[in-house]
Coordinates of C-alpha atoms in Angstrom, one line a residue:
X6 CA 7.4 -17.8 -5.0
X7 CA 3.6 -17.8 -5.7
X8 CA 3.3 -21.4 -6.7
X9 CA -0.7 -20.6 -7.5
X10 CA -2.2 -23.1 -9.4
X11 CA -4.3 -21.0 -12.4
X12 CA -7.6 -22.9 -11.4
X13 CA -7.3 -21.8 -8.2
X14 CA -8.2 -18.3 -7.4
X15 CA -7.8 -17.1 -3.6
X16 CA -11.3 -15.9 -1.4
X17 CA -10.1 -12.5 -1.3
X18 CA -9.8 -12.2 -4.9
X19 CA -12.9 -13.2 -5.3
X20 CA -14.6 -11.0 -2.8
X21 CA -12.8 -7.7 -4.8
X22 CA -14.0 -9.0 -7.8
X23 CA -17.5 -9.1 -6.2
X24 CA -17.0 -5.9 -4.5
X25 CA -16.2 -4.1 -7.6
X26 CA -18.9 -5.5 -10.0
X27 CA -21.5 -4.5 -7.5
X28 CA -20.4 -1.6 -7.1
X29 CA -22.8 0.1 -9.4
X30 CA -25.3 -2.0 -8.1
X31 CA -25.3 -0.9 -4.4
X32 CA -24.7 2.9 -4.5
X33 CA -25.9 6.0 -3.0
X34 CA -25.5 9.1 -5.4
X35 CA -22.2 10.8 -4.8
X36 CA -19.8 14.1 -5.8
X37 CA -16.4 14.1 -7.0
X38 CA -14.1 15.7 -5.5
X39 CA -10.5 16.6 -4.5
X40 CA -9.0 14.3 -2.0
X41 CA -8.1 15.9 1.6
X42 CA -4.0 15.2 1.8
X43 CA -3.4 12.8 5.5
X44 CA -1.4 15.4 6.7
X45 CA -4.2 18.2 7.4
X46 CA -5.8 19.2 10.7
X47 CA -8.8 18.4 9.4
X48 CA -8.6 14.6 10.3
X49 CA -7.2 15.3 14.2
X50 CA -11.1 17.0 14.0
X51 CA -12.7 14.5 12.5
X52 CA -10.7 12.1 15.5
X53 CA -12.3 13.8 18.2
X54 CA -16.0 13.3 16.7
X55 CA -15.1 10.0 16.3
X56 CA -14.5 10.4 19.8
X57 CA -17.9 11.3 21.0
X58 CA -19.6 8.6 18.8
X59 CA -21.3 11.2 16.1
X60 CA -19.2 9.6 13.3
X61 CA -20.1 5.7 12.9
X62 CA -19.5 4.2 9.4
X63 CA -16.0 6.4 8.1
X64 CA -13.5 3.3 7.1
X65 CA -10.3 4.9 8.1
X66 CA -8.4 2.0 6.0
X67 CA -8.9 3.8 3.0
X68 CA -7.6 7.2 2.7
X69 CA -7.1 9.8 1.9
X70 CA -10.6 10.8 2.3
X71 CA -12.4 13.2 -0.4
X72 CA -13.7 16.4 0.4
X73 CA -17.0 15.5 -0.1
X74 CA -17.0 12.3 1.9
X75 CA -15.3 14.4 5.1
X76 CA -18.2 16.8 4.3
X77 CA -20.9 14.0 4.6
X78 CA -19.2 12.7 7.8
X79 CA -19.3 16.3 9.2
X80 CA -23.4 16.6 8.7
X81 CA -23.4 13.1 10.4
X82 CA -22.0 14.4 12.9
X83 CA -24.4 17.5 13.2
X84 CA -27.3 15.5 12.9
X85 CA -26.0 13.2 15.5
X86 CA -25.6 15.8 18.0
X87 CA -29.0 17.5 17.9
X88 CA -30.7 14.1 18.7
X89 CA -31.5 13.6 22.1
X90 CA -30.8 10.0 22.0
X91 CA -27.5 10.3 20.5
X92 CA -24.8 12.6 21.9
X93 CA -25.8 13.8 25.4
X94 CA -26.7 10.9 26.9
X95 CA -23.8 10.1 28.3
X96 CA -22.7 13.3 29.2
X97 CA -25.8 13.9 30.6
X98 CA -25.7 10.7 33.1
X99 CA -22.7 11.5 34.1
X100 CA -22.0 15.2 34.2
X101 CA -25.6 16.6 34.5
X102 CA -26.6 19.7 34.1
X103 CA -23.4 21.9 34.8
X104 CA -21.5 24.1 32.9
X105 CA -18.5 21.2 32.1
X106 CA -21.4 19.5 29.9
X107 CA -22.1 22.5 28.5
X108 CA -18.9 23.6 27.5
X109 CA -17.6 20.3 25.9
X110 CA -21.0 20.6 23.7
X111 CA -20.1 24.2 22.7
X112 CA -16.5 23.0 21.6
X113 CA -17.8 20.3 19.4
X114 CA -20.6 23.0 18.3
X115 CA -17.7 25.0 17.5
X116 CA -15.8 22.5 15.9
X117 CA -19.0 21.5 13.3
X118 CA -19.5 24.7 12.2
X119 CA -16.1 25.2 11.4
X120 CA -15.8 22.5 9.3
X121 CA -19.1 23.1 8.1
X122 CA -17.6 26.5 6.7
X123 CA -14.2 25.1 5.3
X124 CA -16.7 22.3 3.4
X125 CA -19.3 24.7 2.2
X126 CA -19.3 23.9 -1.2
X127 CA -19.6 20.3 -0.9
X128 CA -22.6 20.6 1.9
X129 CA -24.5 22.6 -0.5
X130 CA -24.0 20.4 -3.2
X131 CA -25.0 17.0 -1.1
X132 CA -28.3 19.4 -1.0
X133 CA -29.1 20.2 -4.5
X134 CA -28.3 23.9 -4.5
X135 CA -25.2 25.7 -5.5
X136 CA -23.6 28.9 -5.2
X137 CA -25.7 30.0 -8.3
X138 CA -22.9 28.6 -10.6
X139 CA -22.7 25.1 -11.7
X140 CA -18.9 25.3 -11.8
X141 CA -16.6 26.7 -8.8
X142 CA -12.6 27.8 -9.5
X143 CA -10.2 28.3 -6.6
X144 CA -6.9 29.4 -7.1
X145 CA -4.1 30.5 -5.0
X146 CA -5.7 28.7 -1.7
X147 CA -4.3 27.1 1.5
X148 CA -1.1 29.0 1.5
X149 CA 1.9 27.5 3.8
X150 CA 5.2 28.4 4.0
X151 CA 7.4 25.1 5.8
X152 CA 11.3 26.2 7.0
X153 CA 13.3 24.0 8.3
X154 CA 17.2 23.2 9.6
X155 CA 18.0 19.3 9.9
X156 CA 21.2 18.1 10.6
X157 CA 20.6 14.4 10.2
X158 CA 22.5 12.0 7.7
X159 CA 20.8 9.3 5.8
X160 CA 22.0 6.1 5.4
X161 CA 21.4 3.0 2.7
X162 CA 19.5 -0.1 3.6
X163 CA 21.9 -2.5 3.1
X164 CA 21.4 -5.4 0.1
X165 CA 20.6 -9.5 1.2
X166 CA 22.1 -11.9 -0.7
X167 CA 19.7 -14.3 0.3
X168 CA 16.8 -11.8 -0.1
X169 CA 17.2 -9.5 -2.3
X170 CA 18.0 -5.2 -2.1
X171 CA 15.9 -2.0 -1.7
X172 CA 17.4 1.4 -3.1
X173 CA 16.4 3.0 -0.4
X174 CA 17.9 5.2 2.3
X175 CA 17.0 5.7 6.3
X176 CA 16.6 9.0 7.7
X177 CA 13.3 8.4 10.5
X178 CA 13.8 12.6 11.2
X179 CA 12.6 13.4 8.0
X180 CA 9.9 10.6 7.1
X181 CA 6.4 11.1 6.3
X182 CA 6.6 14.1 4.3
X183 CA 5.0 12.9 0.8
X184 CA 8.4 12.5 -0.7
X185 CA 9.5 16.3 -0.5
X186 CA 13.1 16.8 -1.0
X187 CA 15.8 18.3 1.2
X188 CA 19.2 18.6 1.9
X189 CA 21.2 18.3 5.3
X190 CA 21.1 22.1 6.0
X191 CA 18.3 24.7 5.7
X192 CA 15.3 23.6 3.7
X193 CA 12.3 25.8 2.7
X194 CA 8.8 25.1 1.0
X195 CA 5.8 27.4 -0.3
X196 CA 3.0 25.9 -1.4
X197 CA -0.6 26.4 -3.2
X198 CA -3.3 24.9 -4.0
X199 CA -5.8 25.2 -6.8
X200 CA -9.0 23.2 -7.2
X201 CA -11.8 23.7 -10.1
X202 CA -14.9 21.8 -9.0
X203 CA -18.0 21.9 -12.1
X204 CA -21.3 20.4 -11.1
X205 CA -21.0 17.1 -9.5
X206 CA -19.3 15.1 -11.7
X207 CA -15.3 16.4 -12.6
X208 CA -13.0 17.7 -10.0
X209 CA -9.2 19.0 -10.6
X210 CA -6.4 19.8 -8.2
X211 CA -3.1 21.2 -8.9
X212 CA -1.1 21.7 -5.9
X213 CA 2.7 23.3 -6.7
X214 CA 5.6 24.3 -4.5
X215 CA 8.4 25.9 -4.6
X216 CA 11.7 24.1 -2.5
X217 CA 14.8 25.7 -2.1
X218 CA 17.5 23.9 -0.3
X219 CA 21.2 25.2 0.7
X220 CA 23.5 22.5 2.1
X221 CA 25.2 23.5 5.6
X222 CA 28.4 22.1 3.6
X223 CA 29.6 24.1 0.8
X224 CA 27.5 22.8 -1.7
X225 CA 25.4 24.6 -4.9
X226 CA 21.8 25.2 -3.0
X227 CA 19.0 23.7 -4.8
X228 CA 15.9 25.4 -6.5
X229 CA 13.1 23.3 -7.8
X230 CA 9.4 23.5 -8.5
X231 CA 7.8 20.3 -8.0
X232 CA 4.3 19.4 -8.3
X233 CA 2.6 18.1 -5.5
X234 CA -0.6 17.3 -6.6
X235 CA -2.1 17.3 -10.1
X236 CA -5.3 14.9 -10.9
X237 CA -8.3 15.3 -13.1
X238 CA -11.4 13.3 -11.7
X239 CA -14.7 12.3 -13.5
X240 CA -17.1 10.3 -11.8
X241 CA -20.4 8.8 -12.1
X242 CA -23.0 8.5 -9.0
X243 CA -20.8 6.9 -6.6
X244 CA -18.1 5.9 -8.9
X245 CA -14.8 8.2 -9.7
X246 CA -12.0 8.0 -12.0
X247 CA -9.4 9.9 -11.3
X248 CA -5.9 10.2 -13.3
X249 CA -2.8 12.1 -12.1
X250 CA -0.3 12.5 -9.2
X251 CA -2.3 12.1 -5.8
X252 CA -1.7 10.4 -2.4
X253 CA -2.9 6.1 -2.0
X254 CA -3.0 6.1 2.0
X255 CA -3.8 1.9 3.3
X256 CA -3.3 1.1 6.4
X257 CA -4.6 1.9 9.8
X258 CA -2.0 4.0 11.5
X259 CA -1.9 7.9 11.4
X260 CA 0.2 8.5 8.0
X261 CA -0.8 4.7 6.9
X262 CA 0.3 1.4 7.0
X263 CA 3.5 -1.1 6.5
X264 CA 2.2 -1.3 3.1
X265 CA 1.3 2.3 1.5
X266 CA 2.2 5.3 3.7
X267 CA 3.0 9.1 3.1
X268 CA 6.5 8.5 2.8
X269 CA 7.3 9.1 -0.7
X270 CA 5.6 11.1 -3.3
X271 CA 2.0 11.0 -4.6
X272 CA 2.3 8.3 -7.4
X273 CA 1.7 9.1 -10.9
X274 CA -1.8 7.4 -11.4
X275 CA -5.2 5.9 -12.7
X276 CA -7.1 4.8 -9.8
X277 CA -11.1 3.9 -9.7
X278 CA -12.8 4.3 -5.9
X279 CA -16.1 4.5 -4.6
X280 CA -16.9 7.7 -3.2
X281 CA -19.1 7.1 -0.6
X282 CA -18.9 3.7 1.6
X283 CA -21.9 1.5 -0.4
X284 CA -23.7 -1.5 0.5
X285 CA -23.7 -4.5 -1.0
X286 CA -26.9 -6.3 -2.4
X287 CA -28.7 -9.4 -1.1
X288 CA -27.0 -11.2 1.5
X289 CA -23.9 -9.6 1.1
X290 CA -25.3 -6.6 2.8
X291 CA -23.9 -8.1 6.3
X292 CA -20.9 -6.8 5.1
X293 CA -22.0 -3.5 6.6
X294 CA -20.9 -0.1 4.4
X295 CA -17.9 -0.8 2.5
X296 CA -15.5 0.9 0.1
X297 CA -13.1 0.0 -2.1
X298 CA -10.4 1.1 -4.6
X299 CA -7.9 -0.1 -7.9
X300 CA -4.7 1.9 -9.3
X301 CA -2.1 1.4 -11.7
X302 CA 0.5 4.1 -10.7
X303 CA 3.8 4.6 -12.7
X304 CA 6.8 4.3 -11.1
X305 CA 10.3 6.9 -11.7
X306 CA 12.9 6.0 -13.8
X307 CA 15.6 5.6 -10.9
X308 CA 14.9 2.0 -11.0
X309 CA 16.5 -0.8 -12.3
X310 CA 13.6 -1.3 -14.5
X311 CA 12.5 2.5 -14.9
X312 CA 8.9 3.0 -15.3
X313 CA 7.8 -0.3 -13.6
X314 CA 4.2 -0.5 -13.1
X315 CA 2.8 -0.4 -9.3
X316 CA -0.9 -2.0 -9.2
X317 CA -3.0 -2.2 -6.1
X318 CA -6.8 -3.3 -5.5
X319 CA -7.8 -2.5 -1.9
X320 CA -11.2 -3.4 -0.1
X321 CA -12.6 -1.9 3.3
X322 CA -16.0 -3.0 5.2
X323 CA -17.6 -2.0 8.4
X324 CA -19.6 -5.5 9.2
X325 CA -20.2 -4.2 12.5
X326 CA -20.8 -0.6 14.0
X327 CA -17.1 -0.9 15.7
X328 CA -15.6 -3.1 13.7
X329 CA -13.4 -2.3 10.4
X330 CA -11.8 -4.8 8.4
X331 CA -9.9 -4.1 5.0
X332 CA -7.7 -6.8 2.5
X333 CA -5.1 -5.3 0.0
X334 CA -2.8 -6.8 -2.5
X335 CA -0.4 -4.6 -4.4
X336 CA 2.2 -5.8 -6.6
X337 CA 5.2 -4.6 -9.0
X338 CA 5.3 -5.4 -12.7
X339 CA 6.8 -4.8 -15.8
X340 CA 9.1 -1.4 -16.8
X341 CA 12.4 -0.9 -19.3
X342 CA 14.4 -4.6 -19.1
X343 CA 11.6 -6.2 -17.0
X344 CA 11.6 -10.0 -17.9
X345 CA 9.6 -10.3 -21.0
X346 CA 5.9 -11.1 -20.5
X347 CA 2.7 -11.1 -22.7
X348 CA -0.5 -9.0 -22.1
X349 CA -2.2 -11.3 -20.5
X350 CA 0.7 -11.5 -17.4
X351 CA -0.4 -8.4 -15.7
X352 CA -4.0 -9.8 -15.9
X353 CA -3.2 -13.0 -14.5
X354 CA -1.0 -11.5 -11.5
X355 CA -3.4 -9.6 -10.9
X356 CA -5.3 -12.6 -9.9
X357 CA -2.5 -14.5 -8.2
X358 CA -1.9 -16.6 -11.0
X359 CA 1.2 -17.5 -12.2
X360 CA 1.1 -18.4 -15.6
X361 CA 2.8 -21.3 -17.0
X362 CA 2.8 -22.5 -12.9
X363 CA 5.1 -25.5 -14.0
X364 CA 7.7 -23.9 -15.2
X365 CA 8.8 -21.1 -12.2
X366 CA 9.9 -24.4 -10.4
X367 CA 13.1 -24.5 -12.9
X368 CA 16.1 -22.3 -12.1
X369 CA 16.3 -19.1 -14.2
X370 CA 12.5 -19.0 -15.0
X371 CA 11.9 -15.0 -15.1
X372 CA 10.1 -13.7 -11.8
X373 CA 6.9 -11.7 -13.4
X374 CA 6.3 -9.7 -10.2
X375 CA 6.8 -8.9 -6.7
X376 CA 3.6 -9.2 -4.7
X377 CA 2.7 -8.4 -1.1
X378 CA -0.9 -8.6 0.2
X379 CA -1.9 -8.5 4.0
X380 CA -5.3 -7.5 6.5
X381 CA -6.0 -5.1 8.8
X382 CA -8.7 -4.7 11.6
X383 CA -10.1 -1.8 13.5
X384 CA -12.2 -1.9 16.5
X385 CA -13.9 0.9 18.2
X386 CA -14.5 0.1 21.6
X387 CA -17.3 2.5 22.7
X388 CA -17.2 1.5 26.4
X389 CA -14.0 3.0 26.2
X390 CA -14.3 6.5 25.4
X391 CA -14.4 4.9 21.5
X392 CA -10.6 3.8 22.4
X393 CA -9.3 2.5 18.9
X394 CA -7.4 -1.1 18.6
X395 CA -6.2 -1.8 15.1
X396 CA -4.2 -4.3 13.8
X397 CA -2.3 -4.7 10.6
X398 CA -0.5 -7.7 8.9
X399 CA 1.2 -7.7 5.5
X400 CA 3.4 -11.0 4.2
X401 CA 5.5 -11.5 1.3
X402 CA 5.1 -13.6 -1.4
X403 CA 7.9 -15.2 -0.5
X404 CA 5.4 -18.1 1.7
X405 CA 7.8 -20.3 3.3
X406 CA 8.4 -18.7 5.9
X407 CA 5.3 -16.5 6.2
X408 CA 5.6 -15.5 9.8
X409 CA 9.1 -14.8 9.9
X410 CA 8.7 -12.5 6.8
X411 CA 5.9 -10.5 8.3
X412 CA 5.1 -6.9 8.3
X413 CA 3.2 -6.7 11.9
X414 CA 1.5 -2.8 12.8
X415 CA -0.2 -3.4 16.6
X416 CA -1.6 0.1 18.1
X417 CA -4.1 2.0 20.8
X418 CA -5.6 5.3 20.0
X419 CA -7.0 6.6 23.4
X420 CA -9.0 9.9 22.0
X421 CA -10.5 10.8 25.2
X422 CA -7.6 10.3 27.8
X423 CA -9.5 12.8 29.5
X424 CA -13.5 13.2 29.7
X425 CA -13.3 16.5 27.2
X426 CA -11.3 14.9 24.3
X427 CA -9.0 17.2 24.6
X428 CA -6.1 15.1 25.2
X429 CA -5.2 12.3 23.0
X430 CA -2.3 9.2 23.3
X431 CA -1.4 7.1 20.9
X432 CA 0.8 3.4 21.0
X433 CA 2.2 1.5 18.3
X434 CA 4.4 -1.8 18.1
X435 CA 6.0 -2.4 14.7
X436 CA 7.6 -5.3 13.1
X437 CA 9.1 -6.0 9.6
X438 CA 10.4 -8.9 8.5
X439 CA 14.0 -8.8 6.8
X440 CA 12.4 -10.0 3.1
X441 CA 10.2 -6.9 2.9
X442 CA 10.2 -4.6 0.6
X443 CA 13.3 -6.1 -1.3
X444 CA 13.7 -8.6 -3.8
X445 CA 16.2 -10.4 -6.1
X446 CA 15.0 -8.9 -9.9
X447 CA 13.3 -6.1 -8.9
X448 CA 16.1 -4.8 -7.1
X449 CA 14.8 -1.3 -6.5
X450 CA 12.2 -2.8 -4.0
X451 CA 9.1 -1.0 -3.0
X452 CA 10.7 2.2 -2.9
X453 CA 10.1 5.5 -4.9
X454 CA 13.2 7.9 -5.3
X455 CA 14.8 5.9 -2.9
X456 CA 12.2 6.7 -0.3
X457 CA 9.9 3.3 0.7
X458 CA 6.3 3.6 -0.2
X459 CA 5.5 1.7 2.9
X460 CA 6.8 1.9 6.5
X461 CA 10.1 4.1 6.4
X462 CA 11.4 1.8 9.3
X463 CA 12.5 -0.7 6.6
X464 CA 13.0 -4.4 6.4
X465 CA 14.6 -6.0 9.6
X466 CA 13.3 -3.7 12.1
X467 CA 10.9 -3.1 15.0
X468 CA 9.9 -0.1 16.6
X469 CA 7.9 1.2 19.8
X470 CA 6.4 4.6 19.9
X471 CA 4.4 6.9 22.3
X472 CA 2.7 9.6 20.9
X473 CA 0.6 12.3 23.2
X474 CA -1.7 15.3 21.8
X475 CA -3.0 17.5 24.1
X476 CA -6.1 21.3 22.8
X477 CA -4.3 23.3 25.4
X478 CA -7.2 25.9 24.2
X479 CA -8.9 27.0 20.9
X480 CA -5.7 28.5 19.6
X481 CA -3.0 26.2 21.0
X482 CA -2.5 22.1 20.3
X483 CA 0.4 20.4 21.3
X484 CA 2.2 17.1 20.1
X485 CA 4.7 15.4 21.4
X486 CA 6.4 11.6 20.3
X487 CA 8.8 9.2 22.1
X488 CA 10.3 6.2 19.7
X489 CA 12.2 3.7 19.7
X490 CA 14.0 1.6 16.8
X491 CA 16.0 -1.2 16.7
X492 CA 17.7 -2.0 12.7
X493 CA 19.3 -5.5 11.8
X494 CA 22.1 -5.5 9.4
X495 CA 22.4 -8.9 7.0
X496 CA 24.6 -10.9 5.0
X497 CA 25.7 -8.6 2.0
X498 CA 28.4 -10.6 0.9
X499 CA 31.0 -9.0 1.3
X500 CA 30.3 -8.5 5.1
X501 CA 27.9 -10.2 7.8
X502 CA 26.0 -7.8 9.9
X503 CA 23.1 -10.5 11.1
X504 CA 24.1 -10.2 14.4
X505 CA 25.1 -6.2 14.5
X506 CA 22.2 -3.6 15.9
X507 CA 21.7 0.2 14.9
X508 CA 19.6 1.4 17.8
X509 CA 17.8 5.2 18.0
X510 CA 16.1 6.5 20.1
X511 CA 14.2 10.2 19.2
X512 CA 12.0 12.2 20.6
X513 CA 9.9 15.1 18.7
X514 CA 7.6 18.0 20.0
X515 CA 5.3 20.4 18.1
X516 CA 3.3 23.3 18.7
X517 CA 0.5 25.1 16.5
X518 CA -1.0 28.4 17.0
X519 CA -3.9 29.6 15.6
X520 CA -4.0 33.6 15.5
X521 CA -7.0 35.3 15.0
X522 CA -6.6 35.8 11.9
X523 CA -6.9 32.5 10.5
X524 CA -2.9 31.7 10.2
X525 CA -1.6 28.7 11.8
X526 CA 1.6 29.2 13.4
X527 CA 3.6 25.5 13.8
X528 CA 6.7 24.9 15.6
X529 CA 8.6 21.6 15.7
X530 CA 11.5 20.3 17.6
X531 CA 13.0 16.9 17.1
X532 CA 16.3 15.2 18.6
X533 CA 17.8 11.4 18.2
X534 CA 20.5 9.4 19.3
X535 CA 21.8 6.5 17.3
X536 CA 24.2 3.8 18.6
X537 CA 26.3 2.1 15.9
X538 CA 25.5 4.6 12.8
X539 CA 25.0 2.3 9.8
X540 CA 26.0 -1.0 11.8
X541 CA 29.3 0.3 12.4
X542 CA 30.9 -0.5 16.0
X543 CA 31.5 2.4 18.3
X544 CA 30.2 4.7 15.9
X545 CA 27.5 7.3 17.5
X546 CA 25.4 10.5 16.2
X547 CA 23.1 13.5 17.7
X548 CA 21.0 14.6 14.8
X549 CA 18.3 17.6 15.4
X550 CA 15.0 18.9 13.3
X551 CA 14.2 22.7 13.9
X552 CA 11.0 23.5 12.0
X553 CA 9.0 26.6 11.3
X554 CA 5.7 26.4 9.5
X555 CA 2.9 29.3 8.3
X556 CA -0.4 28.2 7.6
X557 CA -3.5 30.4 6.1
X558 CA -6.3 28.1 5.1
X559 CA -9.2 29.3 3.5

């Protein structure tokens, strides 16, 4: 594995290293801020100006986004639509002067200045003025209250011998929740959030809830308070730093990629970003605005090497108006009975250099690290209602086979399926190779509390999905989602499942409400069918998600 000889270092490598020493060089003065969590509402609105072409140089690869950039992209978008030349031009050509134009103007009107009011602060800070204090404090914000009944079992991904484990469990009804616990039964969250912004430069958001879990089985319920969020930021210009428990979101589908997704918990972290997209000097501004990021998060200490380090280095460009293109290398390192390295290891990983090349060749030489890297592409096709095409690779270190070993994300985001953006569809292909996210000394895998940090689909598995949205009005949006997944077993030893299938199929709906009094009401309904439960013959299960979810942001 990673047979890189140490005076050879990789393109991309090079470019981050470029990308972050010119950083400074190339920026536009920026805010710090607290970061905007994947799962809000705020980025279905942000979709539908994307929709309408008011938003032009966001790089959705790199989330989740701060408050102050959303804010930015929102008084694009204003400034966008009041120019003749801009928005309204195609409306205009080909709906005239009627009232459809002007009520699809109105909406998006509507739509900016409510976002324009839930990112005051920030807009008045990218202006120079203030609320007459330099410092602002929040507390007790953005109540919601999730409740929920699943009757759904998990089961493990089972261990390789040729390729290594993952201590990580399946259970696709409950994915993509940032890690929160639950128990097969009635669940319930309250949360809070609490933000102290001071001048432009330091940020803090602490974001606790409070779970309670009782077990349909006659089991003791479960009380915890668990910290969501918690992260101190200090920035300068358009550089932050930011230290504590937060979301990494890479990757170009809705809750992220094959690499880095909301699935588990916010990592414990140090990570430095831009805050702004930047251009690069001399002839590197081609690149178009770009972004990039580094963290060192530390992992849990349910791992066979508790406290192992994760370390990531990401970079995003825009080289043209509708096209995106991002690289990203993560890997794992070190923690309690990690083979024994020097200080200098992480450093030269880091770099994709394995020191002492030579001697990884001989059997029992001590495997440093497990690395994945991979690309993804985004392409706005304007022609087509701003349709979205991305694309997402991610490989193993592991390179012999690099194909076969592949993490593959293909999707369409159609925005616009009618002329009003109100309805929305959304396609994705996926496909993981069986290698990924396991390996043979860092048996944990890429997991986190045995959740994976990347796709919860897991190694040896492909997927299709449908997904459509559809503003029924101001106050009601519904959601609904059609998948299906096809699991591999493998060799673990003791018994071959290469050639045995676990098949589900599950289909999910959702409604939100907005009252007029700023709550949001949600409702979810999910139900799956899965032939040959954990690879066993003849085996079958029904599982079903009932959710009920309170909302009052302000």
């Amino acid at each position: 594995m990673l047979r890189f000889c140490a005076k050879r270092i990789p393109f991309h490598v090079l470019l981050a290293t470029m990308f972050l020493a010119c950083i400074p060089l190339a920026l536009t003065h920026g805010q710090v801020s607290a970061n905007v969590p994947v799962t809000d509402d705020v980025y279905r609105s942000l979709d539908r100006l994307i929709a309408f072409g008011l938003v032009e140089d966001y790089l959705y690869g790199l989330r989740p986004f701060t408050r102050a950039e959303i804010a930015r992209l929102v008084m694009q978008a204003k400034n966008r639509l009041s120019r003749k030349d801009s928005f309204g031009v195609e409306l205009q050509h080909s709906q005239g002067e009627d009232g459809k134009f002007h009520n699809i103007r109105s909406d998006i009107e509507r739509s900016i200045a409510t976002l324009e009011n839930y990112f005051s602060s920030e807009i008045l800070l990218m202006d120079g003025e203030s609320r007459g204090e330099p410092w602002e404090l929040q507390i007790f914000r953005n109540f919601t209250f999730d409740q929920n009944y699943i009757d759904s079992r998990s089961r493990l991904v089972p261990t390789d011998i040729r390729y290594g484990s993952i201590d990580a469990f399946i259970n696709p009804l409950f994915s993509h929740r940032d890690g929160r616990p639950y128990v097969q039964g009635a669940n319930g969250y309250l949360q809070f959030q609490n933000r102290l912004q001071a001048f432009k430069f330091l940020a803090l958001d602490f974001t606790p809830y409070l779970y309670l879990g009782v077990p349909k089985e006659n089991a003791r319920s479960q009380r915890e308070v668990i910290v969501q969020r918690l992260t101190v930021k200090v920035g300068f210009r358009n550089l932050e730093l930011q230290v504590g428990r937060d979301q990494v979101i890479w990757g170009q589908g809705e809750m992220g990629g094959v690499l880095i997704s909301n699935n588990p918990k916010p990592f414990d972290m140090i990570k430095l970003s831009a805050i702004h997209p930047f251009r690069l000097p001399w002839y590197l501004r081609c690149l178009g605005p770009s972004s990039g990021s580094i963290f060192v998060a530390r992992l849990g200490e349910n791992r066979n090497f508790p406290h192992a380090a994760l370390i990531g280095i990401s970079m995003n460009m825009r080289p043209l108006p509708s096209f995106e293109v991002g690289l990203y290398h993560t890997y794992l390192f070190g923690g309690s009975g990690a083979p024994e390295s020097d200080f200098l290891d992480p450093i030269a990983e880091f770099f994709l250099i394995r020191r002492h090349g030579e001697a990884f060749d001989r059997p029992g030489s001590p495997n440093l690290a497990d690395h994945r890297a991979g690309i993804q592409f985004r392409f706005d096709a304007s022609a087509l209602r701003h349709t979205q095409f991305y694309v997402e690779w991610m490989w193993d270190d592991f390179l012999h086979k690099i194909l076969n070993d592949s993490a593959f994300l293909v999707g369409i985001y159609v925005p616009r399926v009618d002329f009003s953006g109100r309805t929305g569809l959304r396609l994705e292909f996926r496909s993981l190779g069986r290698i990924l996210y396991r390996h043979s000394v860092f048996r944990t895998g890429y997991a986190e509390d045995s959740l994976i940090i990347g796709d919860p689909l897991g190694p040896k598995a492909l997927a299709l999905s449908l997904g459509i949205t559809r503003e029924i009005s101001r106050h009601f949006f519904f959601e609904s989602r059609l998948a299906y997944e096809d699991y591999r077993g493998g060799n673990t030893g003791t018994v071959n499942l290469e050639r045995t299938h676990e098949r589900r199929i599950r289909t999910t709906s959702a409604l939100r409400v907005r009252l007029a009094s700023g709550w949001i009401v949600k409702t979810t309904t999910a139900y799956e069918h899965v032939w040959k439960f954990n690879f066993e013959p003849e085996k079958q299960r029904d599982s079903v998600l009932f959710e009920l979810g309170l909302e009052f942001p302000f």
